[in-house]
Amino acid sequence: MKLAAALLVALLGFGAAPAAALETKPYSAPALTEAKQAGKPIALHFHADWCPTCRAQAKAFQALAAEAGLDVTILTVNYDTEAELKRSLNVRTQSTLIVYKGGQETARLAGVTDREALKKALKSAL
């Protein structure tokens, strides 16, 4: 009986562990460098406030944030101010998503708002 109670406590405790989830943060060069060097899944979302496609993508990312196991950090890059980064990554349009696993690019989408397509791109880094 004690073994069953201990097993139940262990299972309940395991189930209560926080699940990894999608996180969105503002872009910073140090955050990108750190994630790449650590081999972590990271994505850059080139976003402009005036862009309706970008806003639709942001809503899709918010919906995906509740999904367990999607342990990716999205760094939101200001499309209008990060000219050098855009140039270095050959980004030609706002609403571009670039996904990395460490330093390796695993997916790139531009103008895509479909939640499942965005999810598939993000999962490519896991």
PDB file of C-alpha atoms in Angstrom, residues 83-126:
ATOM      1  CA  ALA A  83      18.651  46.859 -41.561  1.00  0.00           C
ATOM      2  CA  GLU A  84      22.057  45.222 -41.039  1.00  0.00           C
ATOM      3  CA  LEU A  85      20.541  41.986 -39.720  1.00  0.00           C
ATOM      4  CA  LYS A  86      18.089  41.875 -42.637  1.00  0.00           C
ATOM      5  CA  ARG A  87      20.946  42.359 -45.080  1.00  0.00           C
ATOM      6  CA  SER A  88      23.160  39.730 -43.460  1.00  0.00           C
ATOM      7  CA  LEU A  89      20.346  37.144 -43.500  1.00  0.00           C
ATOM      8  CA  ASN A  90      19.029  38.129 -46.947  1.00  0.00           C
ATOM      9  CA  VAL A  91      15.582  39.006 -45.584  1.00  0.00           C
ATOM     10  CA  ARG A  92      13.666  40.924 -48.221  1.00  0.00           C
ATOM     11  CA  THR A  93      10.224  41.188 -46.700  1.00  0.00           C
ATOM     12  CA  GLN A  94       8.575  41.667 -43.343  1.00  0.00           C
ATOM     13  CA  SER A  95       6.664  38.648 -42.037  1.00  0.00           C
ATOM     14  CA  THR A  96       9.722  36.434 -42.571  1.00  0.00           C
ATOM     15  CA  LEU A  97      10.328  33.635 -40.072  1.00  0.00           C
ATOM     16  CA  ILE A  98      13.760  31.995 -39.891  1.00  0.00           C
ATOM     17  CA  VAL A  99      14.118  28.959 -37.625  1.00  0.00           C
ATOM     18  CA  TYR A 100      17.427  27.659 -36.281  1.00  0.00           C
ATOM     19  CA  LYS A 101      18.651  24.711 -34.298  1.00  0.00           C
ATOM     20  CA  GLY A 102      21.871  26.081 -32.952  1.00  0.00           C
ATOM     21  CA  GLY A 103      23.653  27.730 -35.855  1.00  0.00           C
ATOM     22  CA  GLN A 104      21.888  25.671 -38.534  1.00  0.00           C
ATOM     23  CA  GLU A 105      18.888  27.179 -40.344  1.00  0.00           C
ATOM     24  CA  THR A 106      16.104  24.573 -40.452  1.00  0.00           C
ATOM     25  CA  ALA A 107      13.230  26.539 -41.988  1.00  0.00           C
ATOM     26  CA  ARG A 108      12.391  29.867 -43.607  1.00  0.00           C
ATOM     27  CA  LEU A 109       8.916  31.169 -44.389  1.00  0.00           C
ATOM     28  CA  ALA A 110       7.766  34.535 -45.703  1.00  0.00           C
ATOM     29  CA  GLY A 111       4.188  35.749 -45.566  1.00  0.00           C
ATOM     30  CA  VAL A 112       2.807  32.494 -44.158  1.00  0.00           C
ATOM     31  CA  THR A 113       0.002  32.843 -41.612  1.00  0.00           C
ATOM     32  CA  ASP A 114      -1.280  29.250 -41.487  1.00  0.00           C
ATOM     33  CA  ARG A 115      -0.846  28.048 -37.899  1.00  0.00           C
ATOM     34  CA  GLU A 116       0.026  24.479 -38.877  1.00  0.00           C
ATOM     35  CA  ALA A 117       2.671  25.599 -41.382  1.00  0.00           C
ATOM     36  CA  LEU A 118       4.222  27.906 -38.765  1.00  0.00           C
ATOM     37  CA  LYS A 119       4.132  25.094 -36.213  1.00  0.00           C
ATOM     38  CA  LYS A 120       5.838  22.701 -38.653  1.00  0.00           C
ATOM     39  CA  ALA A 121       8.577  25.269 -39.301  1.00  0.00           C
ATOM     40  CA  LEU A 122       9.123  25.796 -35.561  1.00  0.00           C
ATOM     41  CA  LYS A 123       9.210  22.046 -34.919  1.00  0.00           C
ATOM     42  CA  SER A 124      11.982  21.702 -37.506  1.00  0.00           C
ATOM     43  CA  ALA A 125      14.354  23.034 -34.840  1.00  0.00           C
ATOM     44  CA  LEU A 126      13.450  20.422 -32.219  1.00  0.00           C
TER      45      LEU A 126
END
